[in-house]
Coordinates of C-alpha atoms and ligand atoms in Angstrom, one line a residue:
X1 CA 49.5 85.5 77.3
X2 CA 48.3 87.7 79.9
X3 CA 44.5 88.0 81.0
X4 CA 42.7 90.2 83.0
X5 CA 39.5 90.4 84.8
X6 CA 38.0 93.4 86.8
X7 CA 36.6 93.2 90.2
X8 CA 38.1 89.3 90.5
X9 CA 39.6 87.7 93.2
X10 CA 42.0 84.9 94.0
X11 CA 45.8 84.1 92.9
X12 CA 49.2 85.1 94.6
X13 CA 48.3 88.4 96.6
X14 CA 50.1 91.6 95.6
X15 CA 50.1 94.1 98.3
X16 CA 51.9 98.5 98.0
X17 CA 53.1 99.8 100.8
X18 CA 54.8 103.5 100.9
X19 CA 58.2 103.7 102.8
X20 CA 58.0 102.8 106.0
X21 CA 54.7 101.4 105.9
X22 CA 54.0 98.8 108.1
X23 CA 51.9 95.8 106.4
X24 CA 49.0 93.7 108.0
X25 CA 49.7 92.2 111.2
X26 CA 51.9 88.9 110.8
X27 CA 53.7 90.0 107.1
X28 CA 55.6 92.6 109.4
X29 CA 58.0 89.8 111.2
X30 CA 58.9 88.3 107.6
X31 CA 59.1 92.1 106.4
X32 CA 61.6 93.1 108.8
X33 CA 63.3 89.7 108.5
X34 CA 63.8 90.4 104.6
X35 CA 64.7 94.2 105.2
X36 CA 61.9 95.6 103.5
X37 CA 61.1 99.4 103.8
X38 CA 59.3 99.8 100.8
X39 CA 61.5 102.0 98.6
X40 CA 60.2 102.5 95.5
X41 CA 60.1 99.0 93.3
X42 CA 61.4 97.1 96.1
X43 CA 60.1 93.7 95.8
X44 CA 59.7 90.7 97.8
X45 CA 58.1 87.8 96.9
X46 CA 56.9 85.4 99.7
X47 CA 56.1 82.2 99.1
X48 CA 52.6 79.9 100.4
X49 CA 52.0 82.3 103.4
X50 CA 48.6 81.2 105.0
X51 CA 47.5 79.7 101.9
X52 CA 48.6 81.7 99.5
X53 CA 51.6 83.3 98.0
X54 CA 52.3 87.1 98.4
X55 CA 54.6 90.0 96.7
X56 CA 55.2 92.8 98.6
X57 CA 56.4 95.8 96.5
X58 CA 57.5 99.3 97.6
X59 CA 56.1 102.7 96.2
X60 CA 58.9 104.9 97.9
X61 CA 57.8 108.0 99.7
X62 CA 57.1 110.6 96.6
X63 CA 54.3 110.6 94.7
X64 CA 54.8 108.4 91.8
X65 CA 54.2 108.8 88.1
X66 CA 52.7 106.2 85.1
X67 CA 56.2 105.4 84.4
X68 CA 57.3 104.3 87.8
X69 CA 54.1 101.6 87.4
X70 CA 55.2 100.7 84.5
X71 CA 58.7 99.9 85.7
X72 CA 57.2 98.3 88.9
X73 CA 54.5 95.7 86.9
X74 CA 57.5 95.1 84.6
X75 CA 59.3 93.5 87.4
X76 CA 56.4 91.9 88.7
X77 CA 55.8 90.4 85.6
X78 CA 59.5 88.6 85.9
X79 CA 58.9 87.7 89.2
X80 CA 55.7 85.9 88.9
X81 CA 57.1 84.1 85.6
X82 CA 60.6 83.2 87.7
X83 CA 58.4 81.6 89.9
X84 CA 55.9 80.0 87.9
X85 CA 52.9 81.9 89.4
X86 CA 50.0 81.9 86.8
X87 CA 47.5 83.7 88.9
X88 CA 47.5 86.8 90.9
X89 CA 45.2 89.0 92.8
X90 CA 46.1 93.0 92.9
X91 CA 44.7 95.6 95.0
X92 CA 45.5 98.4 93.0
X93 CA 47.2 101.5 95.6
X94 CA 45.3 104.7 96.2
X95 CA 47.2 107.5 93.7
X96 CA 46.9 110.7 92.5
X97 CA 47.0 109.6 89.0
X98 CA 44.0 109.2 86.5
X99 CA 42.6 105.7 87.7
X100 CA 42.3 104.7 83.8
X101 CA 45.6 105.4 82.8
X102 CA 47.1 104.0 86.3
X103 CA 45.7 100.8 85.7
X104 CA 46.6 100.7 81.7
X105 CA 50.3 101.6 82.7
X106 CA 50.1 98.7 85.6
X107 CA 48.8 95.7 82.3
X108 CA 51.7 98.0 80.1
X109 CA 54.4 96.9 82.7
X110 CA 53.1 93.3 82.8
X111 CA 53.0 93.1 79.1
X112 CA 56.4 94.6 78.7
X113 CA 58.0 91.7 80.4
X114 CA 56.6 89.2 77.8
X115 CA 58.4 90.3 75.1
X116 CA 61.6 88.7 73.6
X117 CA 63.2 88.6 70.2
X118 CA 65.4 85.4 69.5
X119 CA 66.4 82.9 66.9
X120 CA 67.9 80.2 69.5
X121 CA 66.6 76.7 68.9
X122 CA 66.9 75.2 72.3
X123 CA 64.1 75.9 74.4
X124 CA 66.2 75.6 77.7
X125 CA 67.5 79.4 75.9
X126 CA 64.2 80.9 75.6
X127 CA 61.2 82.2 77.8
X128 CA 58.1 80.1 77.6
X129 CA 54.9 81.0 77.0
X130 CA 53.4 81.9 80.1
X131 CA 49.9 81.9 81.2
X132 CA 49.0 84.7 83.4
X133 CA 45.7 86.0 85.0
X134 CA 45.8 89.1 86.6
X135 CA 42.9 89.7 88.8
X136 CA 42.3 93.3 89.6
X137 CA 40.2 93.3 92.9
X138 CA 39.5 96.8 93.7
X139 CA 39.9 99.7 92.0
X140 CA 37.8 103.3 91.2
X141 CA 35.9 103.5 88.2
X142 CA 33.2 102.3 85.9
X143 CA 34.2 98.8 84.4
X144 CA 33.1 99.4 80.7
X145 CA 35.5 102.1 80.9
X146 CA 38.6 100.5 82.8
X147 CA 37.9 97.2 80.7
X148 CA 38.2 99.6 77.4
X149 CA 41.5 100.8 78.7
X150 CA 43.1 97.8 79.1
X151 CA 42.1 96.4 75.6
X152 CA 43.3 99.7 74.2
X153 CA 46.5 99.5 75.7
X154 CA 46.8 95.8 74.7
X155 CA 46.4 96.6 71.0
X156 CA 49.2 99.8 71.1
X157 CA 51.4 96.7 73.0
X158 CA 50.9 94.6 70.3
X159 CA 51.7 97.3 68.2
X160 CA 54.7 98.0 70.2
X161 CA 56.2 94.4 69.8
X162 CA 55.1 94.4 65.9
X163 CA 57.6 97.1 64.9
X164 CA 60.4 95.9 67.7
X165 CA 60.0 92.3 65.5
X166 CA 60.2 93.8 62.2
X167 CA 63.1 96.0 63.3
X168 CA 65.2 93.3 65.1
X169 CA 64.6 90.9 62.2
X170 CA 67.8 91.2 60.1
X171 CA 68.3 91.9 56.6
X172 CA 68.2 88.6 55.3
X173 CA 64.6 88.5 56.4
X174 CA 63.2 91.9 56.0
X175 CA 64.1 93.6 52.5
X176 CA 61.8 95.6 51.0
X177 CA 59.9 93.0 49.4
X178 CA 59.0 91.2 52.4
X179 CA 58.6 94.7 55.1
X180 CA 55.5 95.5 52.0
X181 CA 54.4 91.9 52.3
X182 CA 54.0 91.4 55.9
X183 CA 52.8 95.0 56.4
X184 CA 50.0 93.9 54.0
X185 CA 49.4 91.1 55.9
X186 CA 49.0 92.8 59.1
X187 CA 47.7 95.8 58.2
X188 CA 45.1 94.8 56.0
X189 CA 43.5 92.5 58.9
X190 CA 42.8 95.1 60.9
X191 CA 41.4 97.4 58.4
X192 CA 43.9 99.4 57.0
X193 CA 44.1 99.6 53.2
X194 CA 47.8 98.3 51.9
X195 CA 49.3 99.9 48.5
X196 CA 52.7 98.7 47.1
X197 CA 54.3 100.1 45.0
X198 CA 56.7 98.6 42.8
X199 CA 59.8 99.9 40.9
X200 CA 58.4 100.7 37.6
X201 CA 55.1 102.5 39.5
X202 CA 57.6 104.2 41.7
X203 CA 59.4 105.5 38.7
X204 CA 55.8 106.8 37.3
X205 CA 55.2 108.6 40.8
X206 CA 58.8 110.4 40.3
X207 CA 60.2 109.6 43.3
X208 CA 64.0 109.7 41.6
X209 CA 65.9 110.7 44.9
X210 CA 64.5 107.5 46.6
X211 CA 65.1 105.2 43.2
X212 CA 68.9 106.9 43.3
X213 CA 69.0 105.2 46.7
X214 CA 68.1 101.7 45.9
X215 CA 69.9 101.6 42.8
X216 CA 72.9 99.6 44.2
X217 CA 71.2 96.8 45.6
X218 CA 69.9 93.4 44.2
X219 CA 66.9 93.7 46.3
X220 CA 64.6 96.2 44.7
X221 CA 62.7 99.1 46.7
X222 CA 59.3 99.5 47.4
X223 CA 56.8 102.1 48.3
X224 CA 54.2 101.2 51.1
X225 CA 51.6 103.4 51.5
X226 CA 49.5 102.9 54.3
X227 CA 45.8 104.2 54.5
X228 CA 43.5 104.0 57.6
X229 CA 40.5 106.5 57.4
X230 CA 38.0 107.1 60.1
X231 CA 37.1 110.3 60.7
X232 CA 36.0 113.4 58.8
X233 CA 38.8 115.3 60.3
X234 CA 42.5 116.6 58.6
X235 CA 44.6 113.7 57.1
X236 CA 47.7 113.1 59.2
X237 CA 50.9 111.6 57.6
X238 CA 53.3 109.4 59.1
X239 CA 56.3 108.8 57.7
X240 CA 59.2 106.2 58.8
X241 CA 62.4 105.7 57.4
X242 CA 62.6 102.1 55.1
X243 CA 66.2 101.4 55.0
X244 CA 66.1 97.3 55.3
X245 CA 69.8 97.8 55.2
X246 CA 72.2 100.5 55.2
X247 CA 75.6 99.5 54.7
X248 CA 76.5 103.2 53.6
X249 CA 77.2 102.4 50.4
X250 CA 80.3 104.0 48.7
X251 CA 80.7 105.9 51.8
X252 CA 81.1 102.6 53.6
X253 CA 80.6 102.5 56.9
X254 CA 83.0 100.9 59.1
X255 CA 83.0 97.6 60.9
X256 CA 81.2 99.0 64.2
X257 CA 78.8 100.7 62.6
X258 CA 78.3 98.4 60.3
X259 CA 76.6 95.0 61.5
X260 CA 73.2 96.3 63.2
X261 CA 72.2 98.3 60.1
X262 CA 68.8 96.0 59.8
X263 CA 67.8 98.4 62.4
X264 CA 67.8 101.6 59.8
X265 CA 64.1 101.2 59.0
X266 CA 63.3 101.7 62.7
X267 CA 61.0 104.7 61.4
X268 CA 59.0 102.0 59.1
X269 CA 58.5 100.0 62.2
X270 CA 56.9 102.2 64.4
X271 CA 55.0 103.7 61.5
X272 CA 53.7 99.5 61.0
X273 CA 53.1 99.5 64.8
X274 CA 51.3 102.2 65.1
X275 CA 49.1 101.9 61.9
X276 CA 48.1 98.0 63.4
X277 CA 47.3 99.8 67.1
X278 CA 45.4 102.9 65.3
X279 CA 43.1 100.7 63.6
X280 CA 42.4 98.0 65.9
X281 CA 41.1 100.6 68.6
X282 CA 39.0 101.5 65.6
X283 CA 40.4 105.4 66.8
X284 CA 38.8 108.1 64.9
X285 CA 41.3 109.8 62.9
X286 CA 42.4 109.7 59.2
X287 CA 46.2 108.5 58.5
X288 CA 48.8 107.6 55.8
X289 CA 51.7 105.8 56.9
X290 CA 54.5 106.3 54.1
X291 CA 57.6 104.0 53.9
X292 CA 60.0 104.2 51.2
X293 CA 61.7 101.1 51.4
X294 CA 65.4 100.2 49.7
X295 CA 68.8 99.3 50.9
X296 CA 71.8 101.3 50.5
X297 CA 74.6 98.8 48.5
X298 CA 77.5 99.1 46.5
X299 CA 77.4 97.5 43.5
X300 CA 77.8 98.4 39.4
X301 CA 75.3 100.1 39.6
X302 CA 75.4 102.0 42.7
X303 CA 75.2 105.9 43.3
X304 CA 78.3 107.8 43.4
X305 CA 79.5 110.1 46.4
X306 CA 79.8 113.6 43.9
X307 CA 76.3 112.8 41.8
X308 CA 74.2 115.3 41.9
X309 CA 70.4 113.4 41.2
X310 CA 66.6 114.7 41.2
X311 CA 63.9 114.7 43.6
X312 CA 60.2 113.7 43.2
X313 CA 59.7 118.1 44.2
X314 CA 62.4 119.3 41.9
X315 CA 65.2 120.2 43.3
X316 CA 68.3 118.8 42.2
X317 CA 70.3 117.8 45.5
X318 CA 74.2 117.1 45.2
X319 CA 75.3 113.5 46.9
X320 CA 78.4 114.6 48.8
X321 CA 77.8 111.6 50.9
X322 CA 76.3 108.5 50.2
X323 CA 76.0 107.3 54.1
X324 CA 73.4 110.9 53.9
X325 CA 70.7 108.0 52.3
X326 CA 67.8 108.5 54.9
X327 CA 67.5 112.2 54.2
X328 CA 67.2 111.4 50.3
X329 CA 64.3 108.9 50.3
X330 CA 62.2 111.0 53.6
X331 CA 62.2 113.8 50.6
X332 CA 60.5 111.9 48.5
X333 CA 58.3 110.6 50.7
X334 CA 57.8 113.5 52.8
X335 CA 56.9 115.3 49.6
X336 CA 55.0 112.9 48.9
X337 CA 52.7 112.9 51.4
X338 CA 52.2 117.0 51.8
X339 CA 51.9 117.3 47.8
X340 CA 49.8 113.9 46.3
X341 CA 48.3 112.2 49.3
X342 CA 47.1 115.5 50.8
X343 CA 48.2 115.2 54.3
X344 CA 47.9 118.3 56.4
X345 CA 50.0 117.8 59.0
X346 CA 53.1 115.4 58.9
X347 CA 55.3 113.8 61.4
X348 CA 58.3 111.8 60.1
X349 CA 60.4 108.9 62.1
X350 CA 64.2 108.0 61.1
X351 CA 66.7 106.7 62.4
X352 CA 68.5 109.3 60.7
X353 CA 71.9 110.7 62.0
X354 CA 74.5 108.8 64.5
X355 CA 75.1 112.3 65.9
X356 CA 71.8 112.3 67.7
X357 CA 73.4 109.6 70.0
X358 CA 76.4 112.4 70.8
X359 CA 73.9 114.9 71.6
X360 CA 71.1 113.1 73.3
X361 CA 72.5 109.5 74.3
X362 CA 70.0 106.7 74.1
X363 CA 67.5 108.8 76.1
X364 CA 65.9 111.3 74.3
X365 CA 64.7 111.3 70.6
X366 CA 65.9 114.0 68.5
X367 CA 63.3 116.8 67.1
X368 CA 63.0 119.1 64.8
X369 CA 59.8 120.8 64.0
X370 CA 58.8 124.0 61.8
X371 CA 55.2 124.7 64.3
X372 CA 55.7 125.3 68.0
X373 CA 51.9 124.0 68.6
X374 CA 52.3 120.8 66.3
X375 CA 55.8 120.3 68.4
X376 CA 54.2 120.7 71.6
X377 CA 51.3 117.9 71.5
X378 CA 53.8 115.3 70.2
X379 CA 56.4 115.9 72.8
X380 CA 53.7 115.9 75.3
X381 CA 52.2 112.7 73.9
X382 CA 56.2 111.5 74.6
X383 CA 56.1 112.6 77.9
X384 CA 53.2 110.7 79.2
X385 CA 54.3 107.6 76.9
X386 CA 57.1 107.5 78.6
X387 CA 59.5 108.3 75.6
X388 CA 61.0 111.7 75.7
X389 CA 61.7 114.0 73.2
X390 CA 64.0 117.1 73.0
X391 CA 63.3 119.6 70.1
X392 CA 66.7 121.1 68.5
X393 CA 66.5 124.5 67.0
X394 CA 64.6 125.5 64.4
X395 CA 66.9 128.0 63.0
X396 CA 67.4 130.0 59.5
X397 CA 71.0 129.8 60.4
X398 CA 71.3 125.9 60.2
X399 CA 69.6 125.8 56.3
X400 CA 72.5 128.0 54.9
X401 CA 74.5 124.6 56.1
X402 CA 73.1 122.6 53.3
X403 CA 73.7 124.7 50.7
X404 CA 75.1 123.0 47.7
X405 CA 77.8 124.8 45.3
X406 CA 76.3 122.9 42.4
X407 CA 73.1 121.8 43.1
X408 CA 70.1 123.1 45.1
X409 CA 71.0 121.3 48.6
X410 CA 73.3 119.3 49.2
X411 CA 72.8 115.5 51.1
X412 CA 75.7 116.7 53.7
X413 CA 77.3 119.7 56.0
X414 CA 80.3 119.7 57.0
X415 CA 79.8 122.2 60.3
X416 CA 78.6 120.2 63.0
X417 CA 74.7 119.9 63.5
X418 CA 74.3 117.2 62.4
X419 CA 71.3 116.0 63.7
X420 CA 69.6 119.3 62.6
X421 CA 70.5 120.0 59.0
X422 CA 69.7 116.3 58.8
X423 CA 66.3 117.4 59.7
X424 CA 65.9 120.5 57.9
X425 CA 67.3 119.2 54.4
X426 CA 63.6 116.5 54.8
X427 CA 62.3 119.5 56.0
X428 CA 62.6 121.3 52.8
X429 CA 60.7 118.7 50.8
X430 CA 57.9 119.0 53.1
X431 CA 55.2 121.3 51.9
X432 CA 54.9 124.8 52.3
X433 CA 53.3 125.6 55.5
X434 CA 52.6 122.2 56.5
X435 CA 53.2 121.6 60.5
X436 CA 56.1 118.9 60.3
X437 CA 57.6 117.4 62.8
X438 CA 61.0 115.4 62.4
X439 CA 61.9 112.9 65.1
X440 CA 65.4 111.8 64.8
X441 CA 65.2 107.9 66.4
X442 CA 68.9 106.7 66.0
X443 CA 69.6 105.8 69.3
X444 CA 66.4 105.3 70.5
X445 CA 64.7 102.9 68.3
X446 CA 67.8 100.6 69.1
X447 CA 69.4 100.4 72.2
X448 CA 72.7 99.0 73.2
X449 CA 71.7 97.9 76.5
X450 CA 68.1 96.6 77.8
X451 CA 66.3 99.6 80.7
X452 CA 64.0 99.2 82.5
X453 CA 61.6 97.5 80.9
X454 CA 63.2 98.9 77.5
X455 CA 64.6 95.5 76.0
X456 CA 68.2 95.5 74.1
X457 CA 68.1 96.3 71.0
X458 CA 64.5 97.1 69.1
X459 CA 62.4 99.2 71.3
X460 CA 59.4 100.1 69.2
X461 CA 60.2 103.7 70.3
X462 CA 57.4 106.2 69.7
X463 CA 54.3 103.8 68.8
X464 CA 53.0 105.0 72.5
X465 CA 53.4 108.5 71.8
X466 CA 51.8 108.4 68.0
X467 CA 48.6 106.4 69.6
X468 CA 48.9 108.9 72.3
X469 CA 48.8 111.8 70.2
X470 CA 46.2 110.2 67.5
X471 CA 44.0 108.7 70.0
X472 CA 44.3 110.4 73.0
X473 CA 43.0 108.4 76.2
X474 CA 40.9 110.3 79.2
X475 CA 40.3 109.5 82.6
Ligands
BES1 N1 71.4 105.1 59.3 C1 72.4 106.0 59.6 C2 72.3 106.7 61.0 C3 72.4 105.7 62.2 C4 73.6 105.8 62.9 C5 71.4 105.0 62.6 C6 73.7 105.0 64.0 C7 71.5 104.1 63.7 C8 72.7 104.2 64.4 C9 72.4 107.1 58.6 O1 72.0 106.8 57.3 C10 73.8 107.6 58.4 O2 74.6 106.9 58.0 N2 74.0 108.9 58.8 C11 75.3 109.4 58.7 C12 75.2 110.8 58.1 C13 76.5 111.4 57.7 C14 77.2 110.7 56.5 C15 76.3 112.9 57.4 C16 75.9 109.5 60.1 O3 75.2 109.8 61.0 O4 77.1 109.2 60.2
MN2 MN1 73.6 106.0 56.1
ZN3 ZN1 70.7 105.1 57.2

């Protein structure tokens, strides 16, 4: 838990100083001592120093950016709970950043060190809760405002750590019976309204490439459909990949690839996150969050790789692979969403293709969009989130790729690109001339190392940039 108050004093004293800097009189002898020059998120924690404790922390000599305080407040935020210190007093540095956002990315940081998934039993293995009161002592700018920043950005974190639970949870937890449940129990609190859908109702709906999917598996599919309204503006879909577990199914997938597949509904939990954030900032848009939700299994009664099946639109798509799953139930949701729910925009999230980690490592998300404009104010909303985004090419040349000899469109190509037929084949269940943006999260929903103050594993990737885009903050 992490408090705050504005224009507070008292605690362990947190002081900036640019490279080179030289601090208040005495601090300079211990400074030197220590080696400090101040190089950007050099920190130095000095303990009972007249009184009270102090960390000095370095801001480097360029001008700094939101992220860099987010990385610096992150490690903060492990320092003070290394060190047991439950109170602190920060004099937030002179920038030339937006005040509001500077000090929303400084309680981001702090927040982001809380978090930590585990199922280890002995405390001694865990962090412990940890009380801490942050006391910002000076800073520019009404309080009503800065104090409505900082709860905004506590909801998106919560947000943020709601979809990086649901996503690390394994498969023996989360199926689709329980993702609907707990998303009803979440959502509906905050004033979202819940629909699930079961089998039979999904059947009714028509949705027969998703049902095609979750034929194989023991745990049945569901259809979440998410609805927070609360403006008289365009209806925005959202649209996140379900799979509780993809083991591939006839197309198994092999031993590495094989054990993290919990992870493939990654799209689902940042669509969850961001739904719970939207709603309790109360933000003034109108959005449906979609999840088709199913695993991919082998069983009796499995798909085959060769069938060719039916889609919710009506085209008739030929199964070359069945590992190609994601792309087969985004179409009928994705359809979905353009055709029934009357969504006028749509952005859908999937951890869709492994070759998005060949072309963009763990660092940027894949894109691929049909409207420049639409493109634009998502990646930008990335940019100042701190998650990028790249966009692939949106090009009439990559479509011919998914042609099927038998069937409308075919679930695989075999020509490289990957990432972007992957894209363009939901793309082509999307309405016509619909602004769609596909965000490939493979490798960045679920890392194989923790960064900065990116944990291993679940990340929660792009719940900053949808509540960013949605519900824009200003200065
Ligand atoms: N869920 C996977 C993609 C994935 C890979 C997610 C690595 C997270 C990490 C997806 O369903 C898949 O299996 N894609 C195949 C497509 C191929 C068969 C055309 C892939 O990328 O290998
Ligand atoms: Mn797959
Ligand atoms: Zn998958």
């Amino acid at each position: 838990m992490i408090k705050f108050n504005l224009y507070e004093e008292g605690g362990l004293k947190v002081h900036f100083l640019k490279k080179n800097e030289k601090a208040e009189g005495e601090f300079n002898k211990f400074l030197e001592d220590k080696k400090f020059i101040g190089k950007l998120n050099e920190m130095i924690y000095l303990p009972i120093l007249n009184d009270d404790s102090h960390i000095f922390i370095g801001l480097g000599e360029d001008e700094i950016g939101l992220e860099d305080i987010r990385n610096i407040f992150f490690k903060l935020g492990n320092i003070l709970r290394e060190n047991k210190e439950h109170k602190v007093e920060i004099k937030m540095p002179e920038l030339s950043l937006c005040n509001r956002k500077t000090l929303m990315a400084s309680y981001e940081g702090l927040r982001q060190s809380e978090y930590e998934f585990t199922k280890k039993t002995d405390l001694e293995d865990k962090k412990e809760d940890f009380e801490l009161t942050v006391n910002y002592s000076a800073f520019n700018g009404p309080k009503e405002k800065l104090q409505e920043g900082l709860e905004k950005i506590t909801n998106i974190m919560d947000g943020v750590f709601l979809a990086r639970d649901l996503v690390n949870e394994t498969a023996n937890v989360i199926y689709p019976e329980s993702l609907a449940n707990i998303t009803k129990e979440k959502l509906e609190k905050v004033g979202v309204n819940v629909k699930i859908y079961e089998e039979d109702e999904i059947e009714k709906i028509g949705m027969k490439a998703f049902l095609r999917v979750a034929a194989g598996a023991s745990n049945r599919p569901r259809l979440i459909v998410m609805e927070y309204n609360n403006a008289d503006t365009d209806k925005i879909a959202l649209v996140g990949k379900g799979l509780t577990y993809d083991s591939g199914g006839y197309n198994l997938k092999s031993a590495s690839g094989i054990n993290y597949m919990h992870c493939d509904m990654g799209g689902a939990g940042t669509v969850i996150g961001t739904m719970y954030a939207l709603a309790k900032n109360k933000a003034k848009v109108n959005v449906v969050g979609v999840v088709a939700a199913c695993e991919n299994m082998i069983s009796g009664t499995s798909y085959k790789p060769g069938d060719i099946i039916d889609s919710m639109k009506g085209l008739t798509i030929e199964v070359d692979n069945t590992d190609a799953e994601g792309r087969l139930t985004l179409a009928d949701a994705v359809h979905y969403a353009t055709n029934d729910l009357g969504a006028k925009k749509i952005i859908d999230l999937a951890t869709l293709t492994g070759a998005v980690v060949s072309a963009l490592g763990e660092v940027y998300t894949g894109a691929v969009s049909n409207n420049e404009e639409f493109y634009k104010d998502v990646e930008e909303a990335g940019k100042i989130s701190g998650e990028k985004i790249w966009a692939f090419p949106y090009d009439e040349d990559f479509k011919k790729l998914n042609k099927s000899e038998v069937a409308d469109i075919k679930n695989t190509s075999n020509n490289g690109a990957g990432s972007v037929t992957a894209g363009l084949f939901v793309g082509a269940f999307v309405k016509e001339n619909i602004p769609w943006v596909h965000l490939d999260i493979a490798a960045t929903a679920y890392k194989s190392k923790a960064e900065n103050y990116l944990p291993k594993r679940a990340t929660g990737v792009h719940v900053k940039t949808l509540n960013n885009l949605l519900d824009p903050t200003d200065c």
